C-alpha positions as a printed Julia matrix, in Angstrom:
584×3 Matrix{Float64}:
 -43.56  -34.28  31.85
 -45.57  -31.96  29.56
 -44.07  -29.85  26.25
 -46.06  -26.99  24.41
 -43.77  -25.61  22.01
 -43.32  -21.73  20.68
 -44.95  -20.85  17.72
 -42.88  -19.07  15.75
 -39.44  -20.33  17.41
 -37.51  -22.74  17.89
 -37.75  -23.5   21.56
 -39.5   -25.95  22.97
 -40.78  -25.55  26.8
 -40.9   -28.88  28.37
 -42.82  -29.19  32.2
 -40.49  -30.74  34.16
 -39.36  -32.67  38.33
 -36.68  -31.88  39.86
 -36.25  -32.71  43.35
 -40.13  -32.29  43.83
 -39.98  -28.93  42.59
 -41.88  -27.96  38.81
 -39.41  -26.14  35.71
 -40.7   -24.73  32.96
 -36.9   -26.7   30.65
 -36.13  -25.28  27.4
 -35.11  -27.2   24.85
 -34.23  -27.4   21.17
 -33.3   -29.45  18.26
 -30.81  -31.1   17.85
 -28.26  -31.11  15.11
 -30.31  -34.14  12.64
 -27.71  -36.65  11.78
 -27.99  -37.13   8.17
 -29.2   -40.09   6.85
 -32.36  -39.87   8.68
 -34.43  -39.33   5.72
 -35.62  -36.29   6.3
 -33.63  -33.11   5.47
 -30.79  -33.41   8.29
 -27.89  -31.94   8.7
 -25.47  -32.09   4.95
 -22.85  -30.38   6.88
 -21.75  -32.63   9.49
 -20.27  -35.39   7.38
 -16.52  -34.08   8.11
 -16.65  -31.66  10.09
 -14.2   -33.0   12.99
 -14.49  -34.82  16.49
 -17.62  -32.75  18.05
 -21.15  -33.9   16.89
 -20.01  -35.95  14.19
 -22.95  -38.66  13.34
 -21.25  -41.16  10.61
 -24.83  -43.55   9.5
 -26.68  -46.19  11.18
 -25.16  -49.42  10.55
 -25.59  -52.85  13.71
 -22.69  -54.66  12.05
 -19.47  -57.11  13.5
 -16.07  -56.43  12.23
 -12.5   -56.14  13.31
 -12.01  -52.75  13.4
  -7.84  -53.11  14.08
  -6.0   -56.36  14.09
  -7.0   -58.29  17.46
  -9.96  -55.34  17.63
 -13.67  -56.71  16.83
 -15.93  -53.78  17.14
 -19.56  -54.54  17.21
 -21.27  -51.22  16.19
 -24.4   -49.67  16.66
 -25.39  -52.46  19.44
 -29.02  -51.3   20.92
 -28.92  -51.19  24.87
 -33.04  -50.77  26.09
 -33.19  -48.14  29.74
 -35.47  -49.2   32.66
 -37.6   -46.64  30.66
 -38.42  -48.69  27.27
 -35.82  -46.0   25.82
 -33.17  -47.43  23.65
 -29.69  -46.35  23.38
 -27.04  -47.29  21.16
 -23.1   -48.15  21.91
 -19.76  -49.42  19.76
 -18.19  -51.91  21.86
 -14.08  -52.77  21.09
 -13.26  -56.09  23.05
 -10.59  -58.14  22.21
 -10.73  -60.56  19.47
 -10.93  -63.67  22.26
 -13.35  -65.95  23.74
 -12.63  -65.01  27.02
 -14.38  -62.32  29.21
 -13.03  -58.95  30.2
 -13.51  -56.17  31.65
 -14.51  -52.81  30.02
 -14.54  -48.77  29.98
 -16.57  -47.39  29.38
 -17.01  -43.69  27.52
 -19.73  -41.98  28.21
 -20.89  -38.52  27.25
 -22.48  -36.26  24.0
 -20.35  -36.16  21.18
 -20.15  -38.69  19.44
 -19.58  -42.6   19.98
 -17.62  -42.4   16.54
 -15.58  -39.12  15.6
 -12.98  -41.17  13.85
 -15.16  -41.84  10.67
 -15.43  -38.66  10.02
 -11.42  -37.72  10.77
  -8.32  -38.89   8.88
  -6.66  -38.51  12.06
  -6.67  -36.91  15.57
  -5.67  -32.09  15.46
  -5.92  -32.51  19.18
  -4.13  -29.21  20.8
  -1.07  -30.45  22.42
  -1.29  -34.09  21.05
   0.85  -35.35  18.15
  -0.57  -36.28  15.23
  -2.23  -40.73  14.9
  -0.84  -40.66  18.61
  -4.85  -41.75  18.91
  -6.14  -44.32  17.26
  -9.39  -43.63  14.78
 -11.59  -45.9   16.73
 -10.68  -43.58  19.95
 -13.38  -41.29  21.46
 -13.56  -37.4   22.21
 -11.24  -37.3   25.65
 -11.73  -40.89  25.9
 -10.0   -43.84  26.45
  -8.74  -45.5   23.13
  -9.3   -48.95  21.8
  -6.0   -48.75  20.67
  -4.77  -48.45  23.1
  -6.94  -50.9   25.58
  -7.71  -53.93  23.49
  -4.18  -54.14  22.62
  -3.84  -55.79  27.15
  -7.4   -56.79  27.57
  -9.71  -54.68  28.48
 -13.02  -54.29  26.08
 -13.71  -50.31  25.54
 -17.63  -48.94  25.26
 -17.87  -46.15  22.93
 -22.39  -44.22  23.62
 -24.59  -42.3   22.41
 -26.66  -41.85  25.29
 -30.19  -40.65  24.89
 -30.43  -38.17  22.48
 -27.72  -38.26  21.17
 -26.46  -39.73  17.01
 -29.4   -41.85  17.14
 -29.88  -43.0   20.42
 -34.06  -42.31  21.59
 -35.08  -39.3   23.14
 -34.38  -35.73  23.68
 -30.73  -34.63  25.12
 -30.68  -34.35  28.81
 -27.55  -32.49  29.69
 -26.0   -33.3   32.75
 -28.8   -33.94  34.71
 -29.76  -37.59  37.11
 -31.89  -39.12  34.28
 -28.62  -39.0   31.87
 -26.69  -40.39  35.81
 -29.66  -42.81  35.82
 -29.23  -43.75  32.18
 -26.22  -44.87  32.77
 -26.73  -46.76  35.98
 -28.4   -48.71  33.2
 -25.72  -49.13  31.32
 -23.45  -50.12  33.02
 -25.6   -53.34  34.01
 -26.34  -53.96  29.83
 -22.05  -54.28  29.54
 -21.74  -57.03  33.58
 -24.62  -59.15  31.76
 -22.55  -59.4   28.83
 -20.67  -63.16  27.27
 -18.2   -61.0   26.53
 -17.26  -59.3   29.82
 -16.58  -60.16  33.13
 -18.75  -58.81  35.37
 -16.09  -55.66  36.11
 -17.18  -52.48  34.39
 -14.71  -48.99  35.01
 -15.06  -45.44  33.01
 -12.18  -43.03  32.0
 -11.6   -40.34  30.44
 -11.1   -36.03  31.08
 -13.36  -32.93  30.32
 -17.06  -33.47  29.57
 -16.3   -37.5   30.37
 -15.06  -37.03  33.1
 -18.32  -34.72  34.2
 -20.77  -37.61  34.07
 -18.51  -40.47  35.39
 -19.52  -38.23  39.06
 -23.06  -38.47  38.31
 -23.18  -41.72  37.33
 -20.54  -43.7   40.52
 -23.71  -41.66  42.59
 -25.58  -43.6   41.25
 -24.31  -46.22  42.65
 -24.35  -49.31  39.82
 -23.66  -53.1   41.4
 -21.34  -53.38  38.72
 -19.6   -50.63  38.45
 -16.21  -51.57  39.94
 -13.62  -48.04  39.98
 -13.92  -44.5   38.3
 -11.44  -42.49  36.55
 -12.16  -38.14  35.62
  -9.63  -37.44  34.99
 -10.17  -33.28  35.19
 -13.85  -33.52  35.9
 -16.25  -30.58  36.77
 -18.26  -31.8   39.95
 -20.74  -29.07  39.56
 -22.0   -27.32  36.64
 -24.04  -24.45  38.51
 -20.6   -23.17  40.74
 -17.85  -24.15  39.07
 -19.04  -22.86  34.82
 -22.55  -21.47  34.82
 -21.69  -18.72  37.94
 -18.12  -19.37  38.69
 -17.93  -16.42  41.15
 -21.46  -15.54  40.27
 -20.42  -14.14  37.26
 -22.44  -15.8   34.08
 -20.36  -17.23  32.04
 -22.96  -18.69  29.64
 -21.24  -18.91  26.34
 -18.64  -22.19  26.09
 -21.73  -24.46  27.24
 -24.1   -23.32  25.01
 -21.32  -23.33  22.15
 -21.17  -27.45  23.7
 -24.62  -28.07  23.27
 -24.4   -26.1   19.75
 -22.76  -29.18  18.12
 -24.44  -32.23  19.59
 -26.31  -34.46  17.18
 -30.13  -36.6   18.03
 -32.83  -37.39  15.94
 -34.66  -35.24  18.76
 -34.45  -32.47  20.91
 -31.78  -30.43  23.55
 -32.08  -28.8   26.85
 -30.22  -24.65  26.17
 -28.2   -24.62  28.57
 -28.47  -20.96  28.14
 -31.15  -20.01  28.21
 -32.12  -21.6   31.1
 -28.85  -20.25  32.7
 -30.04  -17.23  32.17
 -33.93  -17.74  33.33
 -32.97  -19.84  36.23
 -29.49  -17.01  37.82
 -29.79  -18.93  40.95
 -28.89  -21.94  42.18
 -32.52  -23.62  42.84
 -33.92  -27.54  41.83
 -32.98  -27.32  38.66
 -29.65  -26.79  38.72
 -29.59  -29.18  42.46
 -30.49  -31.76  39.51
 -27.37  -32.29  37.3
 -24.46  -31.69  40.68
 -24.14  -35.14  41.92
 -24.18  -35.73  45.73
 -19.91  -36.71  45.57
 -20.43  -38.34  49.0
 -22.44  -41.15  47.0
 -19.07  -42.48  45.43
 -18.36  -45.91  47.25
 -15.24  -47.06  44.53
 -11.84  -47.07  43.76
 -11.1   -43.33  42.09
  -8.58  -42.08  40.43
  -8.11  -38.53  39.56
  -6.91  -35.85  37.75
  -6.25  -32.16  38.03
  -4.95  -29.25  35.94
  -4.08  -25.97  37.69
  -4.08  -24.55  34.46
  -8.12  -25.82  33.66
 -10.74  -25.04  34.51
 -11.8   -28.2   35.5
  -9.33  -27.73  38.52
 -11.61  -26.97  41.85
 -14.33  -30.27  40.8
 -11.55  -32.63  40.31
 -10.81  -31.36  44.17
 -13.3   -30.87  45.27
 -13.87  -34.96  44.4
 -10.62  -35.69  45.3
 -12.17  -34.45  49.26
 -15.61  -35.7   49.36
 -15.99  -39.25  47.52
 -16.55  -41.29  50.76
 -14.28  -44.39  49.06
 -10.87  -44.17  51.32
  -9.11  -46.13  47.85
  -9.07  -42.44  46.21
  -6.24  -41.2   44.53
  -5.26  -37.29  42.69
  -2.58  -36.63  41.4
  -1.99  -32.61  39.87
  -0.19  -31.3   37.82
  -0.06  -27.29  34.84
  -0.63  -28.85  31.63
  -3.68  -29.27  29.1
  -5.7   -32.42  29.75
  -5.36  -33.59  26.39
  -1.42  -34.07  26.41
  -1.41  -35.52  30.09
  -3.75  -37.42  29.06
  -2.65  -39.06  26.34
   1.39  -39.49  27.99
   2.31  -43.23  27.1
   3.46  -42.98  31.0
  -0.04  -41.52  31.99
  -1.4   -44.09  30.39
   0.81  -47.1   32.24
   0.17  -45.15  35.07
  -3.86  -45.32  34.69
  -3.7   -48.82  33.79
  -2.1   -50.03  37.12
  -4.78  -49.03  38.78
  -7.83  -50.77  36.08
  -5.47  -53.77  36.72
  -5.88  -54.02  40.98
  -9.63  -53.08  39.89
 -11.02  -54.83  37.49
  -8.62  -57.69  36.82
  -8.31  -57.6   40.34
  -4.13  -57.82  40.14
  -1.6   -57.62  42.81
   0.46  -55.14  41.52
   1.05  -52.47  44.16
  -1.6   -50.25  43.81
  -1.82  -49.55  46.89
   1.72  -47.77  47.33
   0.51  -45.03  44.78
   1.1   -42.03  46.92
  -2.72  -40.77  47.3
  -1.57  -36.71  46.47
   1.11  -36.29  44.28
   1.78  -32.62  43.58
   3.41  -31.33  40.37
   4.84  -27.91  42.13
   5.18  -24.67  39.86
   8.04  -22.69  38.95
   8.96  -20.79  35.6
   7.41  -21.13  32.12
   6.96  -25.22  31.88
   9.46  -25.77  34.68
   8.21  -27.79  37.02
  10.18  -27.03  40.88
   8.68  -30.22  41.68
   7.15  -33.39  39.64
   5.04  -35.32  41.48
   5.47  -35.35  44.61
   3.71  -37.59  47.59
   0.98  -36.65  50.07
  -0.9   -37.8   51.78
  -3.91  -35.39  52.15
  -5.21  -32.13  50.5
  -5.74  -29.71  51.74
  -1.85  -29.95  53.42
  -1.9   -31.07  56.62
   1.36  -28.35  56.93
  -0.22  -25.66  55.91
   0.29  -22.28  57.67
  -2.3   -19.71  56.17
  -0.62  -16.36  56.32
  -1.87  -12.77  55.91
  -0.99  -10.08  53.25
  -2.9    -6.63  53.54
  -3.29   -4.23  51.22
  -2.12   -0.72  50.7
  -3.36    1.29  47.77
  -1.4     4.32  48.93
   1.72    1.78  47.29
   0.43   -0.41  45.24
   1.73   -2.79  47.98
   1.85   -6.4   49.99
   3.0    -6.53  53.81
   3.14   -9.28  56.99
   1.05   -6.94  58.89
  -1.46   -4.85  58.94
  -1.48   -1.58  57.27
  -2.18    1.63  59.36
  -3.34    4.21  57.19
  -6.73    4.16  55.95
  -6.36    4.17  51.78
  -8.6     3.55  48.41
  -7.36    3.82  44.5
 -10.08    3.32  42.09
 -10.23    1.29  38.03
 -12.56    2.26  35.25
 -14.59   -1.3   35.98
 -14.25   -1.86  31.82
 -10.93   -1.69  31.65
  -9.11   -0.76  34.44
  -6.69   -2.86  36.06
  -5.37   -2.87  40.13
  -2.16   -4.86  41.38
  -0.86   -4.94  44.84
   3.25   -7.08  45.02
   5.45   -7.71  47.39
   9.01   -9.13  47.41
   9.46  -12.36  49.37
  12.44  -12.51  51.0
  13.08  -16.69  51.05
  12.04  -19.19  49.02
   8.55  -19.2   49.69
   5.71  -22.46  48.22
   2.13  -21.57  47.99
  -0.03  -25.25  47.54
  -3.59  -25.35  48.4
  -6.36  -22.43  47.74
  -6.52  -18.47  48.95
  -8.95  -16.21  49.89
  -8.57  -12.49  49.35
 -11.15  -10.21  51.13
 -11.63   -7.23  49.41
 -13.45   -3.62  50.8
 -14.91   -2.02  47.6
 -16.82    0.24  46.32
 -19.32    1.26  42.52
 -18.79    4.45  41.93
 -21.7     5.33  38.95
 -22.92    1.74  39.15
 -24.58   -0.97  42.31
 -22.46   -3.89  40.72
 -19.29   -4.72  40.86
 -17.52   -8.39  38.26
 -13.65   -8.62  39.63
 -11.76  -11.32  38.46
  -7.77  -11.81  40.33
  -4.76  -13.65  39.2
  -2.52  -14.37  41.9
   0.91  -13.61  39.64
   5.01  -14.64  39.97
   7.3   -11.04  38.79
  10.37  -11.61  38.0
  12.75   -9.98  40.68
  13.37   -6.97  38.08
   9.11   -7.04  38.28
   9.2    -8.94  34.57
   5.38  -11.17  34.54
   6.86  -15.39  35.02
   4.32  -17.09  33.51
   2.95  -21.3   33.78
   3.18  -22.58  30.01
  -0.14  -24.58  28.94
   0.41  -25.6   25.33
   3.78  -23.32  24.78
   0.99  -20.39  25.67
   1.44  -18.24  29.18
  -0.9   -19.05  31.91
  -3.36  -15.73  34.03
  -2.25  -16.89  37.22
  -4.23  -18.46  40.41
  -7.53  -17.45  40.33
 -10.77  -16.28  41.09
 -14.31  -13.73  40.49
 -16.68  -12.5   41.9
 -20.2   -11.14  41.29
 -19.99   -8.92  44.85
 -23.53   -8.29  44.15
 -23.57  -11.92  44.41
 -21.04  -11.34  48.13
 -23.25  -13.81  51.03
 -21.51  -16.98  51.95
 -23.03  -20.44  52.27
 -22.06  -20.58  56.61
 -22.01  -24.75  56.72
 -19.66  -25.08  53.29
 -17.51  -22.18  54.72
 -13.97  -22.19  56.11
 -11.65  -20.02  56.91
  -9.33  -20.74  53.26
 -11.85  -21.18  51.24
 -15.56  -19.36  51.57
 -18.66  -20.03  49.79
 -21.34  -18.17  47.81
 -24.35  -18.92  48.43
 -26.29  -18.08  45.48
 -29.1   -18.14  46.61
 -29.68  -13.91  45.76
 -28.44  -10.34  45.2
 -27.42   -7.75  47.14
 -26.92   -4.48  44.87
 -24.69   -1.91  46.39
 -26.45    1.2   47.09
 -24.21    5.11  45.72
 -21.27    5.1   48.17
 -21.93    1.97  50.05
 -18.92   -0.11  51.2
 -18.74   -3.38  51.57
 -16.83   -6.76  52.05
 -15.98   -9.15  50.1
 -14.14  -12.97  49.92
 -12.97  -13.31  46.69
 -11.84  -17.35  46.53
  -9.16  -18.82  45.28
  -8.97  -21.88  43.13
  -5.67  -24.0   44.45
  -2.4   -23.82  43.15
   0.93  -25.3   44.04
   3.63  -22.56  43.0
   7.36  -22.27  44.61
   8.43  -18.22  44.52
  12.39  -18.02  44.83
  14.28  -15.9   47.22
  14.61  -12.18  45.8
  11.1   -12.69  43.11
   8.03  -10.76  43.81
   3.88  -12.28  43.95
   1.49  -10.19  42.77
  -1.97   -9.44  43.96
  -4.52   -8.41  39.96
  -7.87   -6.99  39.9
  -9.73   -6.33  37.37
 -13.11   -5.78  36.0
 -12.66   -8.22  33.06
 -11.12  -11.57  32.89
  -7.48  -11.04  31.47
  -5.31  -13.45  28.93
  -4.08  -13.48  25.71
  -3.83  -15.98  23.47
  -6.15  -19.42  23.42
  -8.1   -22.07  22.02
 -10.9   -22.23  23.7
 -13.99  -20.17  24.28
 -13.14  -18.28  27.46
 -15.81  -15.03  27.95
 -17.93  -13.5   30.74
 -21.15  -11.53  30.92
 -19.85   -9.06  33.13
 -22.75   -5.91  34.62
 -19.55   -3.47  34.65
 -19.58    0.21  34.45
 -18.51    3.56  36.09
 -15.2     3.14  38.64
 -14.3     0.44  41.05
 -13.04    1.8   44.04
 -10.67   -0.31  46.62
 -10.27    0.64  49.93
  -7.99   -1.24  51.72
  -5.52   -0.02  55.11
  -7.3     1.36  58.96
 -10.98   -0.29  59.21
 -10.79   -2.08  56.44
  -8.11   -4.06  56.84
  -8.37   -5.97  52.76
  -6.34   -9.19  52.2
  -4.4   -12.17  50.46
  -4.59  -14.94  52.65
  -1.86  -17.38  51.2
  -1.08  -21.11  52.36
   2.27  -20.87  52.63
   4.31  -24.99  52.9
   7.28  -24.87  55.47
  10.06  -26.97  54.38
   9.99  -30.96  55.48
  13.8   -30.56  56.7
  16.06  -27.96  56.75
  19.46  -28.91  57.37
  22.91  -28.43  56.5
  22.28  -25.13  54.05
  20.27  -27.39  52.56
  16.11  -27.56  51.36
  13.92  -30.52  51.42
  10.51  -29.99  50.62
């Protein structure tokens, strides 16, 4: 590994080898802890829960009644790098299992807060001992668990540079698991829990197969940072992760993931180093997914690919934070941990491997925690609804007459509707086959939503923390339409992300837009709508979800005749129908 700094800029180029290939990786200075004595970033004092870094202070003390904290404890990794952790544990001499929170946002944010302000979660729900999006010591220590809040390499006062979701970070996690298992207060059983970024790291660490990692609970975690986040559908969406790394605090450098996305826009060995092999995960896993958030695809990929048969997934409508801190869900997670970290035979194995919320309208769900055996559901009946540009409609049969519709590539929208004559449930993956042409440009970025309309034509959204969600979604940059034949299925196309094929004037190409999974009921007389645009369509939302689109001129959609565009939907038939009653 070599480094060279560009004079006159803040960037540092470090040459790294990933999967046998060398890459120039861009790093920039992390925000400095205020107590380093060299002009650290003082604005971090009281700057909330992202990147907050309190002064270094190794000590052991009672953090709350019955809870001891071993603060700023050093852990030496295999290459000699020292990282620091805070261990919260019951104030007892009895060895206990430990739950890890491994993420980049700072291990002791509560020192800079008077109370947590987490959307969808009432004040004082989460104790100030907790790390962001993580298991709360204020609960878990009272039920016989330790919680290890760790600052990984380069975070806080931990030595080194910040490796953002790479294999170095995963190997460090392996070392930390094994260090914990050797501590005298630990019973030798180590688990992991947390959502979002604290879930993403679990896939990678578990794939390293540390011997003392007994189980994981990745609640809503992306499993492929490149195809699911940085370049979802091939459309660059670099803003969110660029903002994340901008919050990170440490003594050294942080990988500039946004700049790396610009330098390496196609899937290569640099990005593959950040994609864990989920099939190598061989421990029990309790996974959650929200139908409404960007970790959705990764959560289901995790469930489908984890090798251990002791895996469970629970899919729901609402946002990750309110779901994670719900008392019912905390107790559910405790039953999982009691089984695999304490060895308590509590009947956890009877938990359905798949539990689904079937969404309906607003915050009303048609079914909650419906038990299933697999995903996608074995009884799925895939049906095609054919687009007709002449009428803006969908039809169950191919459309004979050829037609087209054009919309402004930057601001325009095209829609296609159909009324369901009977109650219809869609659960699983959809696919949108389009025949497209770019008029006045050589590129098209497509943003697709699958929506529900009322019997009178009004949009019926589902709600997420009381805000309307645009519906099941998919994206595609048309120049990156090439499919991976080995990974694609009839119900879910997978892009190669290997290169681009720009459009020529007048060229019409077939494209398959993968629609991420959903579960929703349409009642008789309600309409399904396919919404297609060159931009992201959403009302009020609090996360910086933006994409760097490349649209100009007009987008033309061709339908009918030799251009049989269609939406393939996953229809779930009732389990049983009798005497006018339908059982789902």
